[in-house]
PDB file of C-alpha atoms and ligand atoms in Angstrom:
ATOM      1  CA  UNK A1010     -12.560   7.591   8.244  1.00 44.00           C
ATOM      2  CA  UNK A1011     -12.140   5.387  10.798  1.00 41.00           C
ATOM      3  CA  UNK A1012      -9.918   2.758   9.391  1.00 42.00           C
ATOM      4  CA  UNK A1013     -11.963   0.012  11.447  1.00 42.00           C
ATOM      5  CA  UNK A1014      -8.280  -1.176  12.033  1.00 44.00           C
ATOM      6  CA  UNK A1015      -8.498  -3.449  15.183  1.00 52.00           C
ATOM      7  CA  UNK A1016      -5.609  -3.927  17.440  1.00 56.00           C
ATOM      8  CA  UNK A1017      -5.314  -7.827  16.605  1.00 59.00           C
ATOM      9  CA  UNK A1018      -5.149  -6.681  12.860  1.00 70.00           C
ATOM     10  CA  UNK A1019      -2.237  -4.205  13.673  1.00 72.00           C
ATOM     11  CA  UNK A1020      -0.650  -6.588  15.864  1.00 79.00           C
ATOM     12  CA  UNK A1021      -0.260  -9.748  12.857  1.00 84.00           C
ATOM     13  CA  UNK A1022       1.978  -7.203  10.383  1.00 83.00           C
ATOM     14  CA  UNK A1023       3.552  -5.366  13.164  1.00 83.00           C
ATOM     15  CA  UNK A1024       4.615  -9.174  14.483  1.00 85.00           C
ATOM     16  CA  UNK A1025       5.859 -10.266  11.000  1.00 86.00           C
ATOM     17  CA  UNK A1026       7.820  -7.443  10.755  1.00 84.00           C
ATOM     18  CA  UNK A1027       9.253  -7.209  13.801  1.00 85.00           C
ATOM     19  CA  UNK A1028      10.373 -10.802  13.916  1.00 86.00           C
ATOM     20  CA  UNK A1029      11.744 -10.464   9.974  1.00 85.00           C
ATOM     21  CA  UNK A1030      13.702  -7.198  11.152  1.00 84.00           C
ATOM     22  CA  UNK A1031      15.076  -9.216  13.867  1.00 85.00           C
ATOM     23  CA  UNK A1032      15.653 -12.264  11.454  1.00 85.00           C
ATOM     24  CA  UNK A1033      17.389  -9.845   9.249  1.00 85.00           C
ATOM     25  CA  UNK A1034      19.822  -8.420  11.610  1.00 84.00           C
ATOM     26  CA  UNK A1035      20.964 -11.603  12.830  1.00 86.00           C
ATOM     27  CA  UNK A1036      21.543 -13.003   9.032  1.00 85.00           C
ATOM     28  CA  UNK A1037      23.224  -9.846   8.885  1.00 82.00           C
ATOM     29  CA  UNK A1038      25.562 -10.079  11.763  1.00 83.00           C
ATOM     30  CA  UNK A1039      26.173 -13.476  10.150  1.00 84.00           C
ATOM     31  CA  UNK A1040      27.519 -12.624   6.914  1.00 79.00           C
ATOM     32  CA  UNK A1041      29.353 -10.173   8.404  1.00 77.00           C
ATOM     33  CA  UNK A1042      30.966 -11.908  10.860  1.00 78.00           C
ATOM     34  CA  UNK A1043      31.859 -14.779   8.048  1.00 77.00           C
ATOM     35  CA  UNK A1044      33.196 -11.838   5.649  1.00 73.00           C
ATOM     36  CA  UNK A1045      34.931  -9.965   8.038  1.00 72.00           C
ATOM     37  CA  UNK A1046      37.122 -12.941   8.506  1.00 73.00           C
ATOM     38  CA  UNK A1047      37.933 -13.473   5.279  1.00 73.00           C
ATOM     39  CA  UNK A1048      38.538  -9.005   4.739  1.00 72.00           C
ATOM     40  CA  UNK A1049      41.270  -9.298   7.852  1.00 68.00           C
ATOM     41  CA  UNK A1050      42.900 -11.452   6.407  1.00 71.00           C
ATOM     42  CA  UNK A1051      43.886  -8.921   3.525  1.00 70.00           C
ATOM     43  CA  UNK A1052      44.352  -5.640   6.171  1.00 72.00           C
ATOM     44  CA  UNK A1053      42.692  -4.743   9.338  1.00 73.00           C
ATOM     45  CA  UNK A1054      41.728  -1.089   8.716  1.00 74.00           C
ATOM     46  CA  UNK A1055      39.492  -2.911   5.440  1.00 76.00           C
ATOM     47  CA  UNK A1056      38.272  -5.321   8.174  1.00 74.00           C
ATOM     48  CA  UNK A1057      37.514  -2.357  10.464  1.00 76.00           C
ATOM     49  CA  UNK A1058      35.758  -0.694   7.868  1.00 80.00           C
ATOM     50  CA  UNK A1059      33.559  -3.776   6.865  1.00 76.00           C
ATOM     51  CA  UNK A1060      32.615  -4.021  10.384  1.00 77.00           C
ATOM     52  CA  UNK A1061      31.156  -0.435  10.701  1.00 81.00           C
ATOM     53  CA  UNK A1062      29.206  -0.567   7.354  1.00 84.00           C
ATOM     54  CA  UNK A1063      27.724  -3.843   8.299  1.00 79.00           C
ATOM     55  CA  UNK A1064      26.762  -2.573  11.573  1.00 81.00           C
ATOM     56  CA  UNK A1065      25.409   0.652  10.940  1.00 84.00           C
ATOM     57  CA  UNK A1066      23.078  -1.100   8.447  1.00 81.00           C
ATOM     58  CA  UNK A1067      21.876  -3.653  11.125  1.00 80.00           C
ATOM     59  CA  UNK A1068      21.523  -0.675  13.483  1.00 83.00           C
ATOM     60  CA  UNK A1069      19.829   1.432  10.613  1.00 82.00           C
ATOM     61  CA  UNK A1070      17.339  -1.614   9.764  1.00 79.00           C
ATOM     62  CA  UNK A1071      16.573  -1.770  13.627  1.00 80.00           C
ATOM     63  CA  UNK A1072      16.170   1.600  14.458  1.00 81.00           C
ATOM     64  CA  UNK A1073      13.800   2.285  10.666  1.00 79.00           C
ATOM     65  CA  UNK A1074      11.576  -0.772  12.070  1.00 80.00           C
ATOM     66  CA  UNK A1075      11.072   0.598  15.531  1.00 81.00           C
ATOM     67  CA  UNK A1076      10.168   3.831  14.387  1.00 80.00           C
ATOM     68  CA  UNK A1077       7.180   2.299  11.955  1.00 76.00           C
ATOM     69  CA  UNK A1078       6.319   0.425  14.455  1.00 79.00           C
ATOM     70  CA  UNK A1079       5.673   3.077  16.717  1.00 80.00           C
ATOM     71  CA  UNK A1080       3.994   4.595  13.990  1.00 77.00           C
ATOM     72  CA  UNK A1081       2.053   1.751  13.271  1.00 74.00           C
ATOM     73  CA  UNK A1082       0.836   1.061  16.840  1.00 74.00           C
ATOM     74  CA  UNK A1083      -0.166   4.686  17.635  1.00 74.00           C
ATOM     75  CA  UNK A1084      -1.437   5.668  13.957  1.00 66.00           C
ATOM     76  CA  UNK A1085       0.459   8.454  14.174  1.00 70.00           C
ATOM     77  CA  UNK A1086       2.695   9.032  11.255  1.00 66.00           C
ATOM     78  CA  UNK A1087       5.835  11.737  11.015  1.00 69.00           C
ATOM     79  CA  UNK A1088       8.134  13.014   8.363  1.00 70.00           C
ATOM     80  CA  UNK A1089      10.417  10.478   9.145  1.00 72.00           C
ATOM     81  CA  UNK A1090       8.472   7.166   9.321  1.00 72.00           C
ATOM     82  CA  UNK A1091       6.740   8.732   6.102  1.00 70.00           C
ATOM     83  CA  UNK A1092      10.479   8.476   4.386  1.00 71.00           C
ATOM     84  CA  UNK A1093      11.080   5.412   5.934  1.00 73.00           C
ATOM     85  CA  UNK A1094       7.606   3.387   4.747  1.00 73.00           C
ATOM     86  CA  UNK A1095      10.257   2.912   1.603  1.00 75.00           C
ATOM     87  CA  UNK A1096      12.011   0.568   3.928  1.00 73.00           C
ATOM     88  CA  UNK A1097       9.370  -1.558   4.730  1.00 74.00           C
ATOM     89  CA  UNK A1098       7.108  -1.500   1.754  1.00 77.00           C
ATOM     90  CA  UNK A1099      10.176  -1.793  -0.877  1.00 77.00           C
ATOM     91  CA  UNK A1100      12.792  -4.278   1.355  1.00 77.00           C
ATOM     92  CA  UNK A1101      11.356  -5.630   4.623  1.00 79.00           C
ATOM     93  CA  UNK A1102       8.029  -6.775   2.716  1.00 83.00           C
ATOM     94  CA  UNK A1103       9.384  -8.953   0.472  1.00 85.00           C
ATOM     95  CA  UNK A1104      11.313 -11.018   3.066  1.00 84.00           C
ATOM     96  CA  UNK A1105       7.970 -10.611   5.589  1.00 87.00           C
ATOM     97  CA  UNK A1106       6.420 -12.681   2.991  1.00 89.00           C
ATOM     98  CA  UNK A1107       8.888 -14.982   2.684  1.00 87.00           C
ATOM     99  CA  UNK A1108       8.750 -15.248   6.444  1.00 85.00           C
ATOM    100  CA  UNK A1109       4.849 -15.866   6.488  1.00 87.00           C
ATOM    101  CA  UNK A1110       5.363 -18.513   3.492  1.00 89.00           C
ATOM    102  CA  UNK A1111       8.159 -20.598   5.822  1.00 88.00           C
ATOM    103  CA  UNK A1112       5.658 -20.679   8.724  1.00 87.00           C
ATOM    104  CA  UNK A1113       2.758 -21.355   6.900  1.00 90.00           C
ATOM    105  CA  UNK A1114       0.867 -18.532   7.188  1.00 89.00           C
ATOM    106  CA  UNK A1115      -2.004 -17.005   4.732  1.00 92.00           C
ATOM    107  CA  UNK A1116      -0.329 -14.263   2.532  1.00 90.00           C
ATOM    108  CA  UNK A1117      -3.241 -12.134   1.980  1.00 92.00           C
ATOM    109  CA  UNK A1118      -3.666 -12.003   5.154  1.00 90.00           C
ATOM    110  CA  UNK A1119      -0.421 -10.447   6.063  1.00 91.00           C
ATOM    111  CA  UNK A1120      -1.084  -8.518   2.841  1.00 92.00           C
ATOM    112  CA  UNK A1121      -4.433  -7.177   4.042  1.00 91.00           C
ATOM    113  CA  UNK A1122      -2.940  -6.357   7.820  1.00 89.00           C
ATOM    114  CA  UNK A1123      -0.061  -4.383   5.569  1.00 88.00           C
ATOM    115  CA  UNK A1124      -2.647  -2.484   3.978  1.00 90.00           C
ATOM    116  CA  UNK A1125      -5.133  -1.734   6.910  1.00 87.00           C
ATOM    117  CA  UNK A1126      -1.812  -0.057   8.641  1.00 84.00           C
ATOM    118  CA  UNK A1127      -0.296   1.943   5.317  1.00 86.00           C
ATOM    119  CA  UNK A1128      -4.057   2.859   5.008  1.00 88.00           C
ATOM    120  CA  UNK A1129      -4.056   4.764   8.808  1.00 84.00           C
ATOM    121  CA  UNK A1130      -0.432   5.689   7.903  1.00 83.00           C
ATOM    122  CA  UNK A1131      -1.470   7.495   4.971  1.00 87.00           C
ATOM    123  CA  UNK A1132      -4.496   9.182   6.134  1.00 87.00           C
ATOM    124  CA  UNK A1133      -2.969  10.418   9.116  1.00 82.00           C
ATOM    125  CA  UNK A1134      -0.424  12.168   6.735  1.00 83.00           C
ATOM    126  CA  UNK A1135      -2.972  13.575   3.673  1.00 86.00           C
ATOM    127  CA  UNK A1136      -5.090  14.753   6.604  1.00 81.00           C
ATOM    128  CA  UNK A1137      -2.324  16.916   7.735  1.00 80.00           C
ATOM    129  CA  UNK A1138      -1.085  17.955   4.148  1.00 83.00           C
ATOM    130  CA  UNK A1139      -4.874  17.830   2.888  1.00 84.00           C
ATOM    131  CA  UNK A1140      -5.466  16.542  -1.118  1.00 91.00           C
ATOM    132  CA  UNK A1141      -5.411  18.622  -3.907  1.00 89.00           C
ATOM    133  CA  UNK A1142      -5.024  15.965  -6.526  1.00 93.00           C
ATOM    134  CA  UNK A1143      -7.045  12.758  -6.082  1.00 96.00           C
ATOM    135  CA  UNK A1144      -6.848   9.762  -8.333  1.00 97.00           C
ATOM    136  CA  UNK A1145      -9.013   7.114  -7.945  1.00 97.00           C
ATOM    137  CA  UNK A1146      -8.189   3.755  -9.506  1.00 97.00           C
ATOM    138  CA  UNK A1147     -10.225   1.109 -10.479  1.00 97.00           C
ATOM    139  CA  UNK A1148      -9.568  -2.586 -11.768  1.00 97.00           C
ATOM    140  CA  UNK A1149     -11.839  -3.540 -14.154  1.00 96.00           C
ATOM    141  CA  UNK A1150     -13.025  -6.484 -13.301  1.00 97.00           C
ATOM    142  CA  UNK A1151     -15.261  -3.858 -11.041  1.00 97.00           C
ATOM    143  CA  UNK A1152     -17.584  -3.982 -14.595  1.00 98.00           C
ATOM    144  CA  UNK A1153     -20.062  -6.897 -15.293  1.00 98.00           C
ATOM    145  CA  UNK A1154     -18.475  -8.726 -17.469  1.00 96.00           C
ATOM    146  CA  UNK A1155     -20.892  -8.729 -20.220  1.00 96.00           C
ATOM    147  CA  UNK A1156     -21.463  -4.846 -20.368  1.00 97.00           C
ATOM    148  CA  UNK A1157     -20.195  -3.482 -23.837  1.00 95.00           C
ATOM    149  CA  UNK A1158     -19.923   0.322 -22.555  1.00 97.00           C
ATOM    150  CA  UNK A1159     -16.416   1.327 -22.156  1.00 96.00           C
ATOM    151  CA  UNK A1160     -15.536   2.738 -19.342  1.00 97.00           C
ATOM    152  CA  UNK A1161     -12.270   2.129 -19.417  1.00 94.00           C
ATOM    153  CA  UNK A1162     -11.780   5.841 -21.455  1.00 92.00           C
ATOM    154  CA  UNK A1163     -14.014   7.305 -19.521  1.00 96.00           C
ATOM    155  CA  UNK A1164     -16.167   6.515 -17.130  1.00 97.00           C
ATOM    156  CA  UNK A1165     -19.038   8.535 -18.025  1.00 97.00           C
ATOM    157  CA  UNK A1166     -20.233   6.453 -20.530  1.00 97.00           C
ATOM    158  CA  UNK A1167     -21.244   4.003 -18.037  1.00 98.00           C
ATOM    159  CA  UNK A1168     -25.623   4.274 -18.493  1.00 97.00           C
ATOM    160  CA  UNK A1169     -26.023   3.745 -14.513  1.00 97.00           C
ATOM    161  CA  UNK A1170     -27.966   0.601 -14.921  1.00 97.00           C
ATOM    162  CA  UNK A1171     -26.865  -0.320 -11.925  1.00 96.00           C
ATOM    163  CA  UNK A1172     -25.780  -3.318 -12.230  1.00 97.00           C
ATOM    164  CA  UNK A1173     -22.360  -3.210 -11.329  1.00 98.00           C
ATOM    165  CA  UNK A1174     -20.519  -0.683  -8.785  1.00 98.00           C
ATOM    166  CA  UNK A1175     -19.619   1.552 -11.534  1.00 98.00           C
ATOM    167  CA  UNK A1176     -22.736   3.297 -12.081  1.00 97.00           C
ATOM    168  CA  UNK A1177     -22.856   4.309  -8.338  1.00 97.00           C
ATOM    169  CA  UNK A1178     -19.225   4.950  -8.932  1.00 97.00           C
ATOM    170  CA  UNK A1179     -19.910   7.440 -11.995  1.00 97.00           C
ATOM    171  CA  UNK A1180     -22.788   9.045  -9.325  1.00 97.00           C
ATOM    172  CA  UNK A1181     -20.037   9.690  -6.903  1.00 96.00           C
ATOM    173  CA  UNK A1182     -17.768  11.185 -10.021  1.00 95.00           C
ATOM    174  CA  UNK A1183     -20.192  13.683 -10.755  1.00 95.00           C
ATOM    175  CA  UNK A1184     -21.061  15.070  -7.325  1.00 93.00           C
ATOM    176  CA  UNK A1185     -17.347  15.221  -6.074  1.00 93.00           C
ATOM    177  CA  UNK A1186     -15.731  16.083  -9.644  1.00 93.00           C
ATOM    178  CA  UNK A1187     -13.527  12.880  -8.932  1.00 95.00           C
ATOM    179  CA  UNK A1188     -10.788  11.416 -11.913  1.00 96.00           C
ATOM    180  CA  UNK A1189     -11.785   8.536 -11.458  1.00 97.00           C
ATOM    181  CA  UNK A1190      -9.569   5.972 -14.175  1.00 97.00           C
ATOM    182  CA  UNK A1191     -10.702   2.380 -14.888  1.00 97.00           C
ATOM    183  CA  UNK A1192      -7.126   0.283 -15.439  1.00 96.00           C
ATOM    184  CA  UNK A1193      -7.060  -2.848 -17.920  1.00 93.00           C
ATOM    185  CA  UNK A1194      -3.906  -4.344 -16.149  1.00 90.00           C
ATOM    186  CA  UNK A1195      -1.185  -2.967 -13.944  1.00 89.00           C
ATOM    187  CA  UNK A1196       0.833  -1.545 -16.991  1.00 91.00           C
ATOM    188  CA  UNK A1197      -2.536   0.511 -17.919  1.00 94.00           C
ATOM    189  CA  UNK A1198      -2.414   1.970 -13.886  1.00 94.00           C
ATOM    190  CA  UNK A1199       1.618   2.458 -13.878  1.00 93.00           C
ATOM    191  CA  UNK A1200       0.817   4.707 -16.884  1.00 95.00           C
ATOM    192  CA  UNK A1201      -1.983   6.517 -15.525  1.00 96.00           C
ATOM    193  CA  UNK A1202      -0.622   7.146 -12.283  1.00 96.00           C
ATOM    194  CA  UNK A1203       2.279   8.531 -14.287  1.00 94.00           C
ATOM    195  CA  UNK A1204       0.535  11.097 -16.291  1.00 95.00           C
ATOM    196  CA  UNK A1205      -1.494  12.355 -13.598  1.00 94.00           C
ATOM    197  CA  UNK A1206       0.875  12.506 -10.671  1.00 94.00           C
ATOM    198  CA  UNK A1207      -1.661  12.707  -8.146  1.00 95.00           C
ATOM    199  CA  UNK A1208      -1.195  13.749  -4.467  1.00 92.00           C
ATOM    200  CA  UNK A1209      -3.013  10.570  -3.171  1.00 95.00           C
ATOM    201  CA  UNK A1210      -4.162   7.430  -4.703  1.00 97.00           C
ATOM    202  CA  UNK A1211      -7.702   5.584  -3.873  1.00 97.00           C
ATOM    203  CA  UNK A1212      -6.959   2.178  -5.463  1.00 97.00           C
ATOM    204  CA  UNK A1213      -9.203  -0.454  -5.206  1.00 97.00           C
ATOM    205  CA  UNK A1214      -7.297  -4.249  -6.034  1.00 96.00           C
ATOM    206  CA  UNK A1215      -7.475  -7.262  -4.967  1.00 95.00           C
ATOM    207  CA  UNK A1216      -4.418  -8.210  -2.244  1.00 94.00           C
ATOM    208  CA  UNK A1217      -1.583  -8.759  -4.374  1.00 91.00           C
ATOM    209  CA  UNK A1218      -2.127  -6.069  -7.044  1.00 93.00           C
ATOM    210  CA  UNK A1219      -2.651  -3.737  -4.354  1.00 94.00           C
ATOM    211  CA  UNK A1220       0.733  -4.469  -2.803  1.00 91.00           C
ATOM    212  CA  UNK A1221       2.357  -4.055  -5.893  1.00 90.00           C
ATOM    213  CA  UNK A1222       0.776  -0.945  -6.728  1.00 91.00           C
ATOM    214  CA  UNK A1223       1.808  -0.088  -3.352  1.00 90.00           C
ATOM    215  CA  UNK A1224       5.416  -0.721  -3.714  1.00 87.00           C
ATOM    216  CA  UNK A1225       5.208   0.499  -7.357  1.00 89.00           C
ATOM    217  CA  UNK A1226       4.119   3.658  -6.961  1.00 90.00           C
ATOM    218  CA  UNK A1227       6.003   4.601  -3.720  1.00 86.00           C
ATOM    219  CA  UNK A1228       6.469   6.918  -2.733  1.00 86.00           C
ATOM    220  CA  UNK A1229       3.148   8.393  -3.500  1.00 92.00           C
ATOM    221  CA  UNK A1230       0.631   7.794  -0.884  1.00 91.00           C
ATOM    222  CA  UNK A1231      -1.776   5.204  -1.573  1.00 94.00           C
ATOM    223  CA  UNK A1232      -4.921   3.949   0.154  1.00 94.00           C
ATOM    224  CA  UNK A1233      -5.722   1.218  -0.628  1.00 94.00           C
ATOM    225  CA  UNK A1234      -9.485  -0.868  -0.418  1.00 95.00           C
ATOM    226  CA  UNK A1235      -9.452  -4.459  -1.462  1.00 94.00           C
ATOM    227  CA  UNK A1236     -11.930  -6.076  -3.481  1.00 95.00           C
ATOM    228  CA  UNK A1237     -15.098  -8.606  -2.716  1.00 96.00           C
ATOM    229  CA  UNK A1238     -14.739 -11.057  -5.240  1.00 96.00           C
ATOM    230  CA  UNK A1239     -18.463 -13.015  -4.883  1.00 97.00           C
ATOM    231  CA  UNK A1240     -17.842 -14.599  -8.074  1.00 96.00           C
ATOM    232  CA  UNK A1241     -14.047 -15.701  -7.925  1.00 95.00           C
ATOM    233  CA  UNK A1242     -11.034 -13.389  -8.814  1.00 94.00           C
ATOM    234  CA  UNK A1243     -11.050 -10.716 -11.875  1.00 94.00           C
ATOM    235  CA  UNK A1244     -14.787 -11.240 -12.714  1.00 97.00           C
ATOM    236  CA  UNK A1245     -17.729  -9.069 -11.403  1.00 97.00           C
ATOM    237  CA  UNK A1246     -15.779  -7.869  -8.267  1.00 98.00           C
ATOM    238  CA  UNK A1247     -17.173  -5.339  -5.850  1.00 97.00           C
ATOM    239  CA  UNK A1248     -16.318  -2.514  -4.054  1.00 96.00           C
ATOM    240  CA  UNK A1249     -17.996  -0.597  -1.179  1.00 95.00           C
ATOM    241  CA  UNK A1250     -19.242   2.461  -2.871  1.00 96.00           C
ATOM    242  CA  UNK A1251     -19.878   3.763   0.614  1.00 95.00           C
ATOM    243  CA  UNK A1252     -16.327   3.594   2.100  1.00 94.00           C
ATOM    244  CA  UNK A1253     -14.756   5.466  -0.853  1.00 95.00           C
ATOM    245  CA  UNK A1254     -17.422   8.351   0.158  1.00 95.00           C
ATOM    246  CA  UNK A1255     -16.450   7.906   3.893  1.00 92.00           C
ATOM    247  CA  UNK A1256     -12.470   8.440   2.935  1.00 93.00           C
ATOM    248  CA  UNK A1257     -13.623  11.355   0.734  1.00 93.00           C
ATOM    249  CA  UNK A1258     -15.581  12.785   3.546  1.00 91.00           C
ATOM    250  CA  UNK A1259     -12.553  11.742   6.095  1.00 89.00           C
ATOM    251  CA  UNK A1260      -9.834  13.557   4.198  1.00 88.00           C
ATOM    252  CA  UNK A1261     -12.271  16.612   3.586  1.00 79.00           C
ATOM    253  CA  UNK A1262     -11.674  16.481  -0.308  1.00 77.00           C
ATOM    254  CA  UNK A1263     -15.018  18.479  -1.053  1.00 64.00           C
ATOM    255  CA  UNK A1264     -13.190  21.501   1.154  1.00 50.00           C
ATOM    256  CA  UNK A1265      -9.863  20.999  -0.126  1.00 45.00           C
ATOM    257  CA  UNK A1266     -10.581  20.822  -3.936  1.00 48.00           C
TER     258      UNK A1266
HETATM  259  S1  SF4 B  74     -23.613   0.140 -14.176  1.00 70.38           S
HETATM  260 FE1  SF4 B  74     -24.538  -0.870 -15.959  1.00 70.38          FE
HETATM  261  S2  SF4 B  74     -23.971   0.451 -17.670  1.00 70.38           S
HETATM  262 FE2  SF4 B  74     -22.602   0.955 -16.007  1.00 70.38          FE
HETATM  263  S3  SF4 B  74     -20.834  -0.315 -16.345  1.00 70.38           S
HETATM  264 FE3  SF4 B  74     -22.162  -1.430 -14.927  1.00 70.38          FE
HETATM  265  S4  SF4 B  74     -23.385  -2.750 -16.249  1.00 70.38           S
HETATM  266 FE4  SF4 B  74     -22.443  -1.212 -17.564  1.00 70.38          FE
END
């Protein structure tokens, strides 16, 4: 697949985190330079000592950004900025957002630049490793509201009326063999992704449950597609059908299965 990531889309979370890394290390430098005075005061070799561990996590911080963003910017991903995604998606993240909310700037749209990068992150990486266990999670709010089947247990007992994206989602089930799981709330998913311990995740969400399945479920790889929401949040969303199929075709699931 290709992600359909444009540079200007790369370039808004590569910014934010760049500029929060940098934000960070000076904070950092900060406190440590306030501390410091306070730990030389007791003895030197503690002050000495406070000084390294404070700057080898500045120059840690630094050094984890630059590599993702290297990553990031030439979609290439390696063992090492596959360990350190933790970094970003668990710590960096948070404060990103907190950046983007000081300067006024939409979340989901930082969230959806996030995702667009972990998305050609991740696919670089399961297309090396290929996927032998595929989970493919669905909100519910992907079923019309006022269908009484439940395919939340299974969703197989979805009749294909097509009225909703789950009957062209059961259609896909059967001809790839897919687990496909329909999740009630983010408890629901925790478990499921739990019990099945997939090799890669297809979640569909809208922005903020996807980052916090994200972040969640790290460090399993996740790819995640937001949403359309036609209708307003958690009722009748959608979900293109057709770019599920293109990531199955993308990571070659039918030969790797
Ligand atoms: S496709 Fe039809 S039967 Fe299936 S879940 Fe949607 S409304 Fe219900």
């Amino acid at each position: 697949m290709n992600s359909g990531l444009s540079p200007e889309k790369k370039r808004i979370f590569v910014s934010f985190l760049l500029a929060t890394s940098i934000v960070v290390v000076i904070f950092i430098a900060l406190i440590g330079y306030i501390s410091l005075k306070g730990v030389s005061e007791i003895s030197n070799i503690l002050g000495i000592i406070f000084t390294l561990i404070i700057a080898l996590s500045g120059v840690f911080l630094l050094f984890s950004t630059l590599i993702l963003v290297a990553a990031m910017i030439s979609g290439k991903q390696s063992r090492l900025s596959m360990k350190l995604r933790g970094v970003v998606t668990k710590l960096l993240f948070p404060v990103v957002l907190i950046v983007a909310k000081i300067l006024k700037v939409d979340k989901d749209k930082i969230i959806r630049s996030f995702i667009s990068v972990n998305n050609e992150l991740v696919l670089d990486f399961v297309k090396q490793k290929g996927v032998k266990k595929l989970l493919i999670l669905l909100p519910h709010c992907i079923q019309l509201d006022n269908c009484e089947l439940k395919v939340s247990s299974n969703i197989m007992n979805c009749k294909k009326c097509g009225r909703c994206d789950i009957g062209d989602l059961a259609k896909l089930s059967e001809k790839y063999n897919l687990n496909i799981k329909v999740a009630t709330g983010g408890t629901i998913a925790r478990r499921i992704v739990k019990e099945t311990m997939p090799d890669l995740i297809i979640a569909v969400a809208c922005e903020r449950d996807m980052l916090s399945g994200i972040q969640d479920t790290y460090p399993l790889p996740v790819i995640g597609l937001i949403n359309e929401r036609p209708f307003g949040p958690c009722i009748n969303t959608k979900v293109s059908v057709a770019m599920i199929e293109k990531t199955l075709e993308t990571i070659r699931y039918k030969e790797v299965r």
